[in-house]
CSV table of C-alpha atoms and ligand atoms in Angstrom, one decimal:
chain,number,residue,atom,x,y,z
A,1,MET,CA,241.7,-23.1,-61.2
A,2,ALA,CA,240.7,-22.6,-57.6
A,3,LEU,CA,241.6,-19.3,-55.9
A,4,THR,CA,244.5,-19.2,-53.5
A,5,PRO,CA,243.7,-18.2,-49.9
A,6,LYS,CA,245.2,-14.8,-50.6
A,7,GLN,CA,243.0,-14.3,-53.6
A,8,GLN,CA,240.0,-15.4,-51.6
A,9,ARG,CA,240.9,-12.8,-49.0
A,10,PHE,CA,241.2,-10.2,-51.8
A,11,VAL,CA,237.7,-11.1,-53.1
A,12,ALA,CA,236.2,-10.8,-49.6
A,13,GLU,CA,238.0,-7.4,-49.0
A,14,TYR,CA,237.0,-6.1,-52.5
A,15,LEU,CA,233.3,-6.8,-51.8
A,16,ILE,CA,233.5,-4.5,-48.8
A,17,ASP,CA,234.2,-1.2,-50.7
A,18,LEU,CA,234.8,-2.3,-54.3
A,19,ASN,CA,238.2,-0.6,-54.1
A,20,ALA,CA,240.8,-3.0,-55.7
A,21,THR,CA,243.9,-1.2,-54.3
A,22,GLN,CA,242.7,-1.1,-50.7
A,23,ALA,CA,241.4,-4.7,-51.0
A,24,ALA,CA,244.9,-5.8,-52.2
A,25,ILE,CA,246.6,-4.1,-49.3
A,26,ARG,CA,244.1,-5.6,-46.7
A,27,ALA,CA,244.6,-9.0,-48.3
A,28,GLY,CA,248.3,-8.7,-47.6
A,29,TYR,CA,249.8,-7.7,-50.9
A,30,SER,CA,252.6,-5.1,-51.0
A,31,ALA,CA,251.2,-1.6,-50.6
A,32,LYS,CA,253.8,-0.4,-53.2
A,33,THR,CA,252.3,-2.5,-56.0
A,34,ALA,CA,248.8,-2.9,-54.6
A,35,LYS,CA,247.3,-0.7,-57.3
A,36,GLN,CA,248.7,-2.8,-60.2
A,37,ILE,CA,248.1,-6.1,-58.4
A,38,GLY,CA,244.5,-5.1,-57.5
A,39,GLN,CA,243.7,-4.2,-61.1
A,40,ARG,CA,245.4,-7.4,-62.4
A,41,LEU,CA,243.5,-9.6,-60.0
A,42,LEU,CA,240.2,-8.2,-61.2
A,43,THR,CA,241.0,-9.5,-64.7
A,44,PHE,CA,241.5,-13.1,-63.5
A,45,VAL,CA,238.6,-15.1,-64.7
A,46,ASP,CA,238.2,-17.0,-61.4
A,47,VAL,CA,238.5,-13.9,-59.3
A,48,LYS,CA,236.0,-12.1,-61.4
A,49,ALA,CA,233.6,-15.1,-61.3
A,50,ALA,CA,233.8,-15.2,-57.5
A,51,ILE,CA,233.1,-11.5,-57.2
A,52,ASP,CA,230.2,-11.6,-59.6
A,53,ALA,CA,228.7,-14.6,-57.8
A,54,ALA,CA,229.0,-12.8,-54.4
A,55,ILE,CA,227.4,-9.6,-55.8
A,56,ALA,CA,224.6,-11.6,-57.4
A,57,LYS,CA,224.0,-13.4,-54.1
A,58,ARG,CA,224.0,-10.2,-52.2
A,59,SER,CA,221.6,-8.5,-54.6
A,60,LYS,CA,219.2,-11.5,-54.2
A,61,SER,CA,219.4,-11.5,-50.4
A,62,THR,CA,218.6,-7.8,-50.2
A,63,GLU,CA,216.3,-7.8,-53.2
A,64,ILE,CA,218.2,-4.9,-54.8
A,65,SER,CA,218.3,-5.2,-58.5
A,66,ALA,CA,219.8,-3.0,-61.2
A,67,ASP,CA,216.2,-2.5,-62.4
A,68,ALA,CA,215.1,-1.1,-59.1
A,69,VAL,CA,218.1,1.3,-58.9
A,70,LEU,CA,217.5,2.4,-62.5
A,71,GLN,CA,213.8,2.9,-61.8
A,72,ARG,CA,214.6,5.1,-58.9
A,73,PHE,CA,217.0,7.3,-60.9
A,74,TRP,CA,214.4,7.5,-63.6
A,75,SER,CA,211.8,8.6,-61.0
A,76,ILE,CA,214.1,11.3,-59.8
A,77,ALA,CA,214.9,12.4,-63.4
A,78,THR,CA,211.3,12.7,-64.5
A,79,ALA,CA,209.5,13.8,-61.3
A,80,ASP,CA,207.8,17.2,-61.6
A,81,ALA,CA,209.4,19.6,-59.1
A,82,ASN,CA,206.2,21.6,-59.1
A,83,GLU,CA,204.7,18.8,-57.0
A,84,ILE,CA,207.0,19.8,-54.2
A,85,VAL,CA,207.5,23.5,-54.5
A,86,GLU,CA,205.6,26.1,-56.5
A,87,TYR,CA,206.3,29.8,-57.3
A,88,ARG,CA,202.9,31.4,-57.7
A,89,ARG,CA,201.7,34.8,-58.8
A,90,THR,CA,198.5,35.5,-56.9
A,91,CYS,CA,196.3,38.5,-56.2
A,92,CYS,CA,197.3,41.6,-54.2
A,93,ARG,CA,195.2,43.1,-51.5
A,94,TYR,CA,193.5,45.4,-54.0
A,95,CYS,CA,192.8,43.0,-56.9
A,96,HIS,CA,189.4,41.8,-55.8
A,97,GLY,CA,188.6,44.6,-53.2
A,98,ARG,CA,185.3,46.5,-53.7
A,99,GLY,CA,186.1,49.6,-55.7
A,100,ASN,CA,189.7,48.4,-56.1
A,101,ARG,CA,190.3,49.2,-52.4
A,102,TYR,CA,192.3,47.3,-49.7
A,103,GLN,CA,190.6,44.0,-49.0
A,104,ARG,CA,190.8,41.9,-45.8
A,105,THR,CA,189.8,38.4,-44.8
A,106,GLN,CA,186.6,38.2,-42.7
A,107,GLY,CA,188.7,37.4,-39.6
A,108,GLU,CA,191.0,40.5,-40.2
A,109,LEU,CA,187.9,42.7,-40.7
A,110,GLU,CA,186.3,41.5,-37.4
A,111,ARG,CA,189.5,42.0,-35.5
A,112,ASP,CA,190.0,45.5,-36.8
A,113,ARG,CA,186.4,46.4,-36.1
A,114,ALA,CA,186.7,45.1,-32.5
A,115,ALA,CA,189.9,47.2,-32.0
A,116,HIS,CA,188.1,50.2,-33.4
A,117,ASP,CA,185.2,49.7,-31.0
A,118,VAL,CA,187.6,49.7,-28.1
A,119,LEU,CA,188.9,53.1,-29.2
A,120,VAL,CA,185.3,54.4,-29.6
A,121,ARG,CA,184.4,53.2,-26.1
A,122,ALA,CA,187.5,54.7,-24.6
A,123,HIS,CA,186.5,58.1,-26.2
A,124,GLN,CA,182.9,57.7,-24.8
A,125,ALA,CA,184.3,57.1,-21.3
A,126,ASN,CA,186.8,59.9,-21.5
A,127,SER,CA,186.3,62.7,-24.0
A,128,LYS,CA,190.0,63.5,-23.8
A,129,GLU,CA,190.7,60.3,-25.7
A,130,PRO,CA,190.7,61.1,-29.5
A,131,HIS,CA,187.7,59.8,-31.5
A,132,PRO,CA,188.8,57.2,-34.0
A,133,GLY,CA,186.3,58.3,-36.6
A,134,THR,CA,183.9,55.9,-38.4
A,135,PHE,CA,185.2,52.4,-39.1
A,136,ALA,CA,186.2,52.0,-42.8
A,137,THR,CA,185.5,48.7,-44.4
A,138,MET,CA,187.4,49.8,-47.5
A,139,GLY,CA,187.5,46.9,-50.0
A,140,GLY,CA,185.5,44.7,-47.7
A,141,ASP,CA,186.2,41.1,-46.7
A,142,GLY,CA,186.8,38.0,-48.8
A,143,TYR,CA,190.5,38.4,-49.4
A,144,ASP,CA,192.0,35.1,-50.5
A,145,ALA,CA,195.7,35.1,-51.1
A,146,ARG,CA,195.4,32.0,-53.4
A,147,LYS,CA,193.2,33.8,-56.0
A,148,PRO,CA,194.7,34.8,-59.3
A,149,PRO,CA,195.6,38.5,-59.9
A,150,HIS,CA,192.8,40.7,-61.4
A,151,PRO,CA,193.9,42.0,-64.8
A,152,ASP,CA,192.4,45.4,-64.2
A,153,CYS,CA,193.9,45.9,-60.7
A,154,SER,CA,195.0,49.6,-60.3
A,155,GLU,CA,197.6,48.6,-57.7
A,156,CYS,CA,199.5,45.7,-59.3
A,157,PHE,CA,198.2,46.1,-62.9
A,158,GLY,CA,197.4,42.4,-63.1
A,159,GLU,CA,200.9,41.1,-62.1
A,160,GLY,CA,199.9,40.2,-58.6
A,161,GLU,CA,202.4,39.2,-55.9
A,162,GLY,CA,205.0,36.4,-56.0
A,163,ARG,CA,204.7,33.6,-53.4
A,164,THR,CA,206.7,30.4,-52.9
A,165,HIS,CA,204.6,27.5,-51.7
A,166,ILE,CA,206.0,24.2,-50.4
A,167,LYS,CA,203.5,21.4,-50.6
A,168,ASP,CA,202.6,18.9,-47.9
A,169,THR,CA,205.4,16.4,-48.5
A,170,ARG,CA,203.3,13.6,-46.9
A,171,LEU,CA,201.0,13.7,-50.0
A,172,LEU,CA,203.7,13.5,-52.7
A,173,SER,CA,203.5,11.0,-55.6
A,174,ALA,CA,206.0,8.1,-55.5
A,175,ALA,CA,208.2,9.9,-58.1
A,176,ALA,CA,208.1,13.2,-56.3
A,177,LYS,CA,209.1,11.4,-53.0
A,178,CYS,CA,212.2,10.2,-54.8
A,179,LEU,CA,213.0,13.8,-55.9
A,180,TYR,CA,212.3,15.3,-52.4
A,181,ALA,CA,215.4,15.5,-50.2
A,182,GLY,CA,214.0,17.3,-47.1
A,183,VAL,CA,213.7,20.9,-46.0
A,184,LYS,CA,216.3,23.3,-44.5
A,185,GLN,CA,215.6,26.2,-42.2
A,186,THR,CA,217.5,29.3,-43.5
A,187,LYS,CA,217.5,32.9,-42.5
A,188,GLU,CA,215.1,33.6,-45.4
A,189,GLY,CA,212.7,30.8,-44.4
A,190,ILE,CA,212.2,27.2,-45.3
A,191,GLU,CA,214.1,25.9,-48.3
A,192,ALA,CA,212.9,22.7,-50.0
A,193,LYS,CA,215.8,20.4,-51.1
A,194,LEU,CA,215.6,18.3,-54.2
A,195,ASN,CA,217.8,15.5,-55.5
A,196,ASP,CA,219.9,16.3,-58.6
A,197,GLN,CA,217.6,15.6,-61.6
A,198,HIS,CA,220.3,16.2,-64.2
A,199,ALA,CA,222.7,13.7,-62.4
A,200,ALA,CA,219.9,11.2,-62.3
A,201,LEU,CA,219.3,11.5,-66.0
A,202,VAL,CA,223.0,11.1,-66.7
A,203,ASN,CA,223.0,7.9,-64.6
A,204,VAL,CA,220.1,6.5,-66.6
A,205,ALA,CA,221.8,7.4,-69.9
A,206,ARG,CA,225.0,5.8,-68.7
A,207,HIS,CA,223.2,2.7,-67.7
A,208,LEU,CA,221.6,2.5,-71.1
A,209,GLY,CA,224.9,3.0,-72.8
A,210,MET,CA,223.8,6.1,-74.5
A,211,PHE,CA,227.2,7.9,-74.2
A,212,GLU,CA,229.4,4.9,-74.8
A,213,ASP,CA,230.2,5.4,-78.5
A,214,VAL,CA,230.9,9.1,-77.8
A,215,VAL,CA,232.8,9.6,-74.7
A,216,LYS,CA,233.8,7.5,-71.7
A,217,ILE,CA,232.5,8.9,-68.4
A,218,LYS,CA,235.1,7.9,-65.8
A,219,ASP,CA,234.6,7.4,-62.1
A,220,GLY,CA,231.2,9.0,-62.1
A,221,ASP,CA,232.5,12.3,-63.5
A,222,LEU,CA,230.8,14.2,-66.2
A,223,PRO,CA,233.0,14.9,-69.2
A,224,ASP,CA,234.6,18.3,-69.0
A,225,LEU,CA,233.3,19.9,-72.1
A,226,THR,CA,236.0,22.6,-72.1
A,227,LYS,CA,238.7,19.9,-72.4
A,228,MET,CA,237.1,17.8,-75.1
A,229,ALA,CA,238.5,17.8,-78.6
A,230,PRO,CA,236.3,19.5,-81.2
A,231,ASP,CA,235.5,16.2,-83.0
A,232,GLU,CA,234.6,14.6,-79.6
A,233,LEU,CA,232.3,17.5,-78.7
A,234,ALA,CA,230.7,17.4,-82.2
A,235,ALA,CA,230.1,13.7,-81.7
A,236,LEU,CA,228.5,14.2,-78.3
A,237,LEU,CA,226.2,16.9,-79.6
A,238,THR,CA,225.2,14.7,-82.5
A,239,ALA,CA,224.4,11.9,-80.1
A,240,LEU,CA,222.3,14.1,-77.8
A,241,ARG,CA,220.5,16.0,-80.6
A,242,PRO,CA,217.7,13.4,-81.1
A,243,LEU,CA,216.9,13.7,-77.3
A,244,PHE,CA,216.8,17.5,-77.0
A,245,ALA,CA,216.3,19.0,-80.4
A,246,PRO,CA,212.8,20.3,-81.3
A,247,PRO,CA,210.8,18.2,-83.7
A,248,HIS,CA,211.5,20.4,-86.8
A,249,LEU,CA,215.2,19.7,-86.3
A,250,GLY,CA,214.6,16.0,-86.2
A,251,GLY,CA,214.5,15.6,-82.4
A,252,ARG,CA,211.9,14.4,-80.0
A,253,GLY,CA,211.7,17.8,-78.4
A,254,THR,CA,212.1,16.7,-74.8
A,255,ALA,CA,214.6,14.7,-72.8
A,256,ASP,CA,212.1,12.2,-71.5
A,257,GLY,CA,210.7,11.3,-74.9
A,258,ALA,CA,207.2,12.5,-73.9
B,301,LIG,ZN1,196.3,43.6,-57.6
């Protein structure tokens, strides 16, 4: 049975935003009953076939496939956030200094020595200027903030100092590029933004039908665990256990099956 012109209009409108109610209104159906009519139209075999054909054609023309979308979610879910931002514990100024004393980089040492020389010359030119004393090299040069802490350091006791390091995002792997969502300037400094790995994993699981027997996830919402009946919750946990439980409890130990 061919579609009526009004049904054809509904199909065309539905393809714009995939909202059956709004599509029914725009196609000229009564706004009062648009919700019911929209839902009913979607169950008509001919309407459904027309929509499916148009979506398939659109996917082909833009080369977007469900596989590509799924692959992208999987990349987000499994990318290593450490590729983008690291929290490091590295040496303090005293860790590797000679005699456990304050250490500078070679450049810092040269600058400080030059500043000291200026004070010495000022004193030589005018004895009323105070003499700065002899220049103290203290722990010497060679400070490198990337080195690990020294376990015997008398200042930090081997704990070092915490530093946040954001990587050069031009050099990220393909998966990490999917996870990376830009940077933000805050009062405290630069903040790296990441896409939601948990949501991506849930999307993959939904696509694979992993939750279907257990609980319906409606309209993209996660189930509210506090509102689930005890038997539903137990069923959900049973379904998830193989994914997350450690091997001695019969699981795979990790969420990605690695
Ligand atoms: Zn130290």
